Short mmCIF file of C-alpha atoms in Angstrom, two decimals:
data_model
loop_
_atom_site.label_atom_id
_atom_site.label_comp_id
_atom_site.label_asym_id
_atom_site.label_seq_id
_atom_site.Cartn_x
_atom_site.Cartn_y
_atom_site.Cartn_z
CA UNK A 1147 285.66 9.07 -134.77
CA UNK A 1148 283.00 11.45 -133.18
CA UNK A 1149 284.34 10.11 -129.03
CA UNK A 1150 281.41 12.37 -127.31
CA UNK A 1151 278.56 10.42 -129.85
CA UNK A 1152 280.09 7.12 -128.76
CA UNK A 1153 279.90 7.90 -125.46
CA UNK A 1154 276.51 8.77 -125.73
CA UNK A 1155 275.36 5.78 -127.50
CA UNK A 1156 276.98 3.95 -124.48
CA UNK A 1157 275.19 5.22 -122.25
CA UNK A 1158 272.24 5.04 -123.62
CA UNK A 1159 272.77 1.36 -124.34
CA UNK A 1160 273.89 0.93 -120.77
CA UNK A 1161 270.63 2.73 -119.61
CA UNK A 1162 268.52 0.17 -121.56
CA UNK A 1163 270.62 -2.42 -120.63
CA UNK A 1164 272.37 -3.61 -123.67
CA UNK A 1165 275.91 -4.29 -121.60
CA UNK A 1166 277.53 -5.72 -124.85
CA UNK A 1167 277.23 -2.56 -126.68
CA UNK A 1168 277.16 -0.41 -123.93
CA UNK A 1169 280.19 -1.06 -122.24
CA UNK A 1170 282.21 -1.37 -125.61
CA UNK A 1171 280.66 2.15 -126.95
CA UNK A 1172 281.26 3.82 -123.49
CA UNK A 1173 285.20 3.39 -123.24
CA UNK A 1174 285.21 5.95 -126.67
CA UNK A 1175 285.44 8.54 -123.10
CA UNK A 1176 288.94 8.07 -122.56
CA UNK A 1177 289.35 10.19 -125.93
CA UNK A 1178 286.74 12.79 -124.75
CA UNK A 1179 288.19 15.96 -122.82
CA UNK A 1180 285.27 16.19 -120.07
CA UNK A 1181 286.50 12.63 -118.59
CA UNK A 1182 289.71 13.35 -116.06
CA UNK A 1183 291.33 9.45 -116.75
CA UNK A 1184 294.75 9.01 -115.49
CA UNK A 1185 297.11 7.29 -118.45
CA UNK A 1186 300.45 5.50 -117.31
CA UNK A 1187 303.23 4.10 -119.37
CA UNK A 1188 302.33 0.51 -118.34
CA UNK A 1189 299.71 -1.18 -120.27
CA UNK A 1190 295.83 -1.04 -119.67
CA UNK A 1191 294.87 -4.55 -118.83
CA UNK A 1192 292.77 -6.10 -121.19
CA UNK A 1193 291.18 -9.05 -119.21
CA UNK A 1194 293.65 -11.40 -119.35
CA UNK A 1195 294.75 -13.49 -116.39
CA UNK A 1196 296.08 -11.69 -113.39
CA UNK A 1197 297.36 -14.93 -111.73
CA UNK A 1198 300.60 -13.58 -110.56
CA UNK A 1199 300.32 -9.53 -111.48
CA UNK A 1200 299.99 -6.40 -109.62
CA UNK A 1201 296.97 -4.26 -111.18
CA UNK A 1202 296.43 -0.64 -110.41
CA UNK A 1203 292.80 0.18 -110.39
CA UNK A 1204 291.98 4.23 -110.26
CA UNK A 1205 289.06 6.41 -109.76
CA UNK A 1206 288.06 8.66 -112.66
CA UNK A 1207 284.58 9.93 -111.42
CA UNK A 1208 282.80 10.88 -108.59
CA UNK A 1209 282.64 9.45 -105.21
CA UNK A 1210 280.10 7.11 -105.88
CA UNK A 1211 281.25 5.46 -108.76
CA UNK A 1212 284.38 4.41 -106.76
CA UNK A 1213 281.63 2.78 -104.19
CA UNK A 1214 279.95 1.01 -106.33
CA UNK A 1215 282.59 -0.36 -108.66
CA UNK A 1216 285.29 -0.94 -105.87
CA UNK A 1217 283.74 -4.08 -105.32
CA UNK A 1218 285.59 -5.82 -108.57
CA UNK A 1219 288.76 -5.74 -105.98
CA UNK A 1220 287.31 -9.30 -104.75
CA UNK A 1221 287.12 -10.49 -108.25
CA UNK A 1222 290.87 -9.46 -109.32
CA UNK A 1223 292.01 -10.61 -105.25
CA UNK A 1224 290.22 -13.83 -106.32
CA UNK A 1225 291.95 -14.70 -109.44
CA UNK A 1226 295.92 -14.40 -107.52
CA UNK A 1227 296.54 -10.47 -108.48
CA UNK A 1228 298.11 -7.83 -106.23
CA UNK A 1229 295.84 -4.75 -106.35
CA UNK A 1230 296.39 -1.34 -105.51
CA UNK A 1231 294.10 1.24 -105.69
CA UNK A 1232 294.28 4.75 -106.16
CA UNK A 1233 291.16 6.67 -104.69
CA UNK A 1234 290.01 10.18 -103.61
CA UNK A 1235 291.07 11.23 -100.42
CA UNK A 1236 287.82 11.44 -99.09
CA UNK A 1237 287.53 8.04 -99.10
CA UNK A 1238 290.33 6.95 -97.79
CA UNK A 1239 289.62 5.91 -94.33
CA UNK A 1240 286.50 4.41 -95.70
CA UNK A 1241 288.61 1.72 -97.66
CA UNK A 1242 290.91 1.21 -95.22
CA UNK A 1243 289.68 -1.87 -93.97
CA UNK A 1244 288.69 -3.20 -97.50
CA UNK A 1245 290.59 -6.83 -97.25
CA UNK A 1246 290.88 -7.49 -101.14
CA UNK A 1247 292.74 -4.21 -101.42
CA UNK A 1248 296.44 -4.83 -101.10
CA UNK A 1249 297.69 -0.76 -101.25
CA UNK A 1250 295.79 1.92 -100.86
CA UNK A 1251 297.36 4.54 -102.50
CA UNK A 1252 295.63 8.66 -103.67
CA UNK A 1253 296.40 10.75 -106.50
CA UNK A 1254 299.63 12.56 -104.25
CA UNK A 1255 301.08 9.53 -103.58
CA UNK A 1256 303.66 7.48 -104.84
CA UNK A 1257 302.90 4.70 -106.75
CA UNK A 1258 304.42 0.81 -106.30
CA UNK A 1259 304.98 -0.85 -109.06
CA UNK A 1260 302.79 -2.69 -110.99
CA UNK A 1261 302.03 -4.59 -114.07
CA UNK A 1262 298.69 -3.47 -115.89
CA UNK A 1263 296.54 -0.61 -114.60
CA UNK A 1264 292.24 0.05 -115.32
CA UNK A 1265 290.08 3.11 -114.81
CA UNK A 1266 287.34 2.11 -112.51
CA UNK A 1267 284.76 2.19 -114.84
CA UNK A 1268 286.26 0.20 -117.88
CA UNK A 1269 286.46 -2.92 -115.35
CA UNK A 1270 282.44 -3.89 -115.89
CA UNK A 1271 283.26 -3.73 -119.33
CA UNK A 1272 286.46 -5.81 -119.32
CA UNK A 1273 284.69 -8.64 -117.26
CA UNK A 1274 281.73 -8.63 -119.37
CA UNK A 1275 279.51 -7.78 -116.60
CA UNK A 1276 275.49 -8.31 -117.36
CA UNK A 1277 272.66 -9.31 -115.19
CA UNK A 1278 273.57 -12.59 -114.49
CA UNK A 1279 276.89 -11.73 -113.01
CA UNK A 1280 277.12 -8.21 -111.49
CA UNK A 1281 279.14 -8.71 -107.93
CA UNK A 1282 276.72 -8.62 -104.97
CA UNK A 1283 278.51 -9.89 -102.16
CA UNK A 1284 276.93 -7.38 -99.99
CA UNK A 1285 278.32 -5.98 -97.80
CA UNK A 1286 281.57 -5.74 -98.75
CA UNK A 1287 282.45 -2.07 -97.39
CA UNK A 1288 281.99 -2.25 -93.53
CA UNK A 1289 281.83 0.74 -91.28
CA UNK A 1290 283.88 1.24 -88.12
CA UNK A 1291 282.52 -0.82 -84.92
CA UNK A 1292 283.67 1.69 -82.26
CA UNK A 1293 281.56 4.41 -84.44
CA UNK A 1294 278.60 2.23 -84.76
CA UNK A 1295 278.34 1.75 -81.37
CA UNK A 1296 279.10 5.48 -80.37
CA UNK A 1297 276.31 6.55 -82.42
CA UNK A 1298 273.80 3.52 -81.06
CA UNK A 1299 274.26 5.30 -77.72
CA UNK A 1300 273.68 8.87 -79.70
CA UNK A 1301 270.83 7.42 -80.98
CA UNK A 1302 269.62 6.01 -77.93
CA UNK A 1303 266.88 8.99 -77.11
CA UNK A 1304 264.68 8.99 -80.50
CA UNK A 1305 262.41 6.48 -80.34
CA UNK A 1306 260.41 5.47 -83.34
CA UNK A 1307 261.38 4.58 -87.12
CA UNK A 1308 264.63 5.49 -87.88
CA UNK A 1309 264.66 7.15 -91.41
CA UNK A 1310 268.08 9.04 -92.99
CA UNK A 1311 267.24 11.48 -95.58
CA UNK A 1312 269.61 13.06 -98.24
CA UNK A 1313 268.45 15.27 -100.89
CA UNK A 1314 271.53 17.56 -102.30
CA UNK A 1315 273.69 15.85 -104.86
CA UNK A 1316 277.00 17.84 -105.78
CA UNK A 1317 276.24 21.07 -107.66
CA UNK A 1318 279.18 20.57 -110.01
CA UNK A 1319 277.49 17.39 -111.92
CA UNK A 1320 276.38 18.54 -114.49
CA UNK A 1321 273.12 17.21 -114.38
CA UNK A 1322 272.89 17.63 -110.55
CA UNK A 1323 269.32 19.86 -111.43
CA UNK A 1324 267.70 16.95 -112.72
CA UNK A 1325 268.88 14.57 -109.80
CA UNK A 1326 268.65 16.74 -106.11
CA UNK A 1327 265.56 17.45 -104.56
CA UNK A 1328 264.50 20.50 -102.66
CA UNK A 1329 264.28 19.37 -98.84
CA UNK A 1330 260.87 20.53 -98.31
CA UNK A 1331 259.67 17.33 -100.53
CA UNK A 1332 260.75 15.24 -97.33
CA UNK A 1333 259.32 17.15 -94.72
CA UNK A 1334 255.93 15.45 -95.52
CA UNK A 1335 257.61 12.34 -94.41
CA UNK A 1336 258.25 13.94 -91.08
CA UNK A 1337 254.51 14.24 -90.21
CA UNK A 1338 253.77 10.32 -90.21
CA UNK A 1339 253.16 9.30 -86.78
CA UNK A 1340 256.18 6.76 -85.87
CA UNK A 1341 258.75 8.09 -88.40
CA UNK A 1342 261.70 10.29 -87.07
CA UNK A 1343 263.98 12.22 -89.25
CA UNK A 1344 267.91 12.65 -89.50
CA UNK A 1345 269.51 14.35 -91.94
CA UNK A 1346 272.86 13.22 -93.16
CA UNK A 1347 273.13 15.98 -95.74
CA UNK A 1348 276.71 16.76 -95.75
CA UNK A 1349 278.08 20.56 -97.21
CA UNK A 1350 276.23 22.11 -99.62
CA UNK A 1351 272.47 21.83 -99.63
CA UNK A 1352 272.33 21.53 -95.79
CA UNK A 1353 271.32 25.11 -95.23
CA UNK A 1354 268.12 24.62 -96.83
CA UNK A 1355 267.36 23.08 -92.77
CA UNK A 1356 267.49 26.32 -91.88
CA UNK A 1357 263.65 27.30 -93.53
CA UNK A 1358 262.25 24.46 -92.05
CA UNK A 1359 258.54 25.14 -90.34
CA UNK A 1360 258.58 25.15 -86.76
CA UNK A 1361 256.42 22.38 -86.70
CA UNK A 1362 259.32 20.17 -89.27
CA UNK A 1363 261.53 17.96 -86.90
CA UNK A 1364 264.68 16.66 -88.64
CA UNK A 1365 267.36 15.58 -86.59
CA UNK A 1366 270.51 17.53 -87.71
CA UNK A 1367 273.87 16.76 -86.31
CA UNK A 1368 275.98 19.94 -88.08
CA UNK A 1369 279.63 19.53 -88.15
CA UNK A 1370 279.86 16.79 -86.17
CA UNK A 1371 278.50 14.68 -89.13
CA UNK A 1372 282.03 13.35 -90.68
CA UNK A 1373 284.50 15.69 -88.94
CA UNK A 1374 286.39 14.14 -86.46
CA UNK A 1375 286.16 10.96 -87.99
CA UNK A 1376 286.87 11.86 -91.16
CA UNK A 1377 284.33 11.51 -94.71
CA UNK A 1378 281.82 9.51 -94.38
CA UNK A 1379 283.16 7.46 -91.13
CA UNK A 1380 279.92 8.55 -88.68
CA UNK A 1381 277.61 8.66 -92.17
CA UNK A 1382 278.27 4.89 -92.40
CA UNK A 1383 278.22 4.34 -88.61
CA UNK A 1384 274.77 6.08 -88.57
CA UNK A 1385 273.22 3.92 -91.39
CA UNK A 1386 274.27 0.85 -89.38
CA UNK A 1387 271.84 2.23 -86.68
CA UNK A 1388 268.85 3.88 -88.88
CA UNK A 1389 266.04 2.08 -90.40
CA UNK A 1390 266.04 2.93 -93.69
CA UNK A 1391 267.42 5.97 -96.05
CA UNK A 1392 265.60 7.76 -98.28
CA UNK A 1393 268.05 9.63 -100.63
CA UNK A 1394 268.04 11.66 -104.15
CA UNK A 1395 270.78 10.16 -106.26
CA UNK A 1396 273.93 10.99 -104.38
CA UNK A 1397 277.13 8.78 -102.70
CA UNK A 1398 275.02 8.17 -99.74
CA UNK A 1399 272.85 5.48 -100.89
CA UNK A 1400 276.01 3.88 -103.12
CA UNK A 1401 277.39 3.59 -99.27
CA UNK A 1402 273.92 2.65 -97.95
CA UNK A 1403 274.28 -0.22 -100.48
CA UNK A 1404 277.52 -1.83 -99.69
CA UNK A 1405 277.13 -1.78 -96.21
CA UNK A 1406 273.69 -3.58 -97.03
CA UNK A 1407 271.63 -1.04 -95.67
CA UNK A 1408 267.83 -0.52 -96.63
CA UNK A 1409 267.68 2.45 -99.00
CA UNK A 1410 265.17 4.06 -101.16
CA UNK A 1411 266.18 6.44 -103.76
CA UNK A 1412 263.93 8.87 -105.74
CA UNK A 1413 264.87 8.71 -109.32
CA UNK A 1414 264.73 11.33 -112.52
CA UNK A 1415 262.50 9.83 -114.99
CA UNK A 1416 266.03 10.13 -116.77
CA UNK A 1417 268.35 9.05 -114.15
CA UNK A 1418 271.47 8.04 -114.64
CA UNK A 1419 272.71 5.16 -116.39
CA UNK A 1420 273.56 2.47 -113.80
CA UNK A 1421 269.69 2.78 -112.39
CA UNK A 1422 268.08 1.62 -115.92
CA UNK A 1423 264.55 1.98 -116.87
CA UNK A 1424 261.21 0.78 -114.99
CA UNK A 1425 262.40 -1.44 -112.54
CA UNK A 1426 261.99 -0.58 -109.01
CA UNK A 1427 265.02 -2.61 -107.40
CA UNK A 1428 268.96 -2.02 -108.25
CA UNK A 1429 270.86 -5.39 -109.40
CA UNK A 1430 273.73 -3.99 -107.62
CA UNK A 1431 272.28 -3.09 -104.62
CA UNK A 1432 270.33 -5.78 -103.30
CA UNK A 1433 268.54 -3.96 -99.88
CA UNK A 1434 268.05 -0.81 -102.29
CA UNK A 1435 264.23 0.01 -103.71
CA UNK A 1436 263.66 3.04 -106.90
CA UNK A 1437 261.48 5.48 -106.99
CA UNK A 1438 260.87 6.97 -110.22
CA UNK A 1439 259.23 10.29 -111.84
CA UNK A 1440 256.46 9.72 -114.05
CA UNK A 1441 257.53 13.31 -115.68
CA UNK A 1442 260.58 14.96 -115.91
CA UNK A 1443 261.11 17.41 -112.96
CA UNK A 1444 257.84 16.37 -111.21
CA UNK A 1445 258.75 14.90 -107.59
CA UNK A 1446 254.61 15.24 -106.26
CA UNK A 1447 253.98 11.52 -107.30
CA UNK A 1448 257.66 10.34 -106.03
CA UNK A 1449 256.90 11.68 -102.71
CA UNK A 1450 253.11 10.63 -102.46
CA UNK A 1451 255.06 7.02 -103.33
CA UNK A 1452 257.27 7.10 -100.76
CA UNK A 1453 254.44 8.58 -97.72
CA UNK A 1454 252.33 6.27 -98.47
CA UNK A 1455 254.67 2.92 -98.28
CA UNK A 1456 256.61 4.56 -95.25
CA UNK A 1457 253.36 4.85 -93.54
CA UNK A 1458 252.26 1.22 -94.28
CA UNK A 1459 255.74 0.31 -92.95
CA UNK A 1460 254.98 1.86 -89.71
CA UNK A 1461 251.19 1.23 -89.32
CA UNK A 1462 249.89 4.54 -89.87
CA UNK A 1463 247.86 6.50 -92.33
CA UNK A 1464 249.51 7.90 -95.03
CA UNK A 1465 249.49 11.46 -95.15
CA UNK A 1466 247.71 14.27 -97.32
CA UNK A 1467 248.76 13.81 -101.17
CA UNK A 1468 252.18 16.64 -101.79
CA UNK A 1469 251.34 20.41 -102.63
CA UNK A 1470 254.82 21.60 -103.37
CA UNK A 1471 253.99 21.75 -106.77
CA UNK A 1472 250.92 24.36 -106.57
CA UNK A 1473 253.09 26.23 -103.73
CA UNK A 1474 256.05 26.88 -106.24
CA UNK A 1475 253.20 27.93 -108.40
CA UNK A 1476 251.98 30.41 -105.91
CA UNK A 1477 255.79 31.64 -105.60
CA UNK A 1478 256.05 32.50 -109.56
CA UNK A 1479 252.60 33.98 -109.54
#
């Protein structure tokens, strides 16, 4: 009855992927304190049909987990059900235009009626998701057209290959050390002849900009990333007209994803669950390539990686091998 050792074992089974034990050992987290699940007096659905039935579907975890897994609203739209969903507000206008999604509802609102309900994350489970059938009807999250073309014409000036970069994940995940990346690991990028920079580094972590060398360019647009427009409205809009993204583990790649944009995403040698182990592409992301450490907390190799293939994607050299590592050495010396 240990909840926080099942949950472990889940993930860890998930990780490897083992989906039949994974998914059954991870739901022990609805008894653990550290998940925030919703509970309602209607019953959790348990798979059956939904020919018919309204089913509430909520978010439980962070912002990209309610990317990635919104896509199962096809799947229930698909076999007859009504489906509401409750997400953050921050995503909001995002979903909007979601067509599988019959109400989009947030956790201050009041709820319709319905007949079963399912935390985002059990749904894999209840489907018995593997391989073989994870959802990839990409894209199924679409940005706004007037924004795409707004930023096209923003755009308009750089010339050369378009390449997003986000490196600061949220410091409240707990693991968030393990996963973000210290900015100054991309500026090597910025140095291969062709490539052109522009950060989409939203909040916290975007100050570290401010230390860049004079002779750094990354394209920052400050507050007028996501403000008018709301979260993540000109972030999507401006992957529509970049390139490629290269990202730590953070929302913006999920997003990258299902809009079926071209991402690459530098990986812990532990990384969370949903990336596995060795491979270098993402089953649910089909236009998304990994990048993994070879040793825990060591990004030198990632980056070398990553300069090297950018540069063959542009024609150039590749760039001097990464010397972060001996210059935080010099720092602690």
């Amino acid at each position: 009855n240990y909840a926080e050792a099942h949950v472990t074992q889940g993930i860890i089974s998930l990780l490897q992927g083992n989906f039949k034990r994974g998914w059954l050992a991870y739901e022990w987290r609805r008894q653990c304190s550290e998940f925030s699940i919703s509970e309602y007096q209607e019953p959790v659905w348990d798979g059956s049909s939904l020919e018919g039935r309204t089913i509430l579907v909520h978010h439980e975890q962070g912002l990209g987990d309610m990317i990635q897994f919104v896509r199962y609203a096809t799947i229930f739209a698909r076999q007859g059900a009504r489906v509401i969903v409750k997400a953050q507000k921050s995503l909001v206008k995002l979903l909007e235009p979601f067509q599988d999604i019959d109400t989009l509802v947030t956790d201050d609102s009041e709820l319709p009626e319905f007949d079963v309900h399912v935390p985002m994350l059990s749904i894999p489970g209840k489907l018995q998701t593997t391989f073989d059938n994870i959802p990839t009807d990409i894209p199924y999250l679409q940005a706004d057209e007037s924004l795409v073309d707004q930023w096209r014409e923003r755009l308009l000036p750089y010339d050369g290959f378009k390449v997003g970069i986000v490196w600061q994940g949220s410091p409240c995940f707990e693991t968030d050390p393990q996963r973000s990346i210290p900015v100054e690991y991309f500026f090597r990028l910025a140095g291969i002849p062709g490539v052109r920079l522009f950060s989409l580094q939203k909040g916290y972590g975007a100050e570290q900009l401010e230390s860049r060398p004079d002779n750094i360019h990354v394209v920052d647009f400050g507050e007028d990333l996501d403000g008018a427009a709301g979260p993540f409205m000109d972030t999507a809009a401006i992957l529509r007209n970049l390139d490629l993204l290269i990202s730590s583990d953070t929302s913006v790649p999920h997003l990258a994803g299902a809009l079926g944009v071209r991402s690459w995403v530098a990986l812990s040698l532990c990384p969370d669950w949903r990336w596995f182990l060795d491979r270098e592409d993402s089953p649910w992301y089909p236009t998304m390539r990994l990048f993994r450490q070879e040793r825990l907390g060591e990004w030198d190799n990632v980056f070398d990686r990553i300069a090297t293939d950018l540069a063959a994607e542009v024609g150039a050299d590749p760039p001097p091998p990464t010397v972060i590592q001996s210059l935080e050495t010099d720092r602690q010396g």
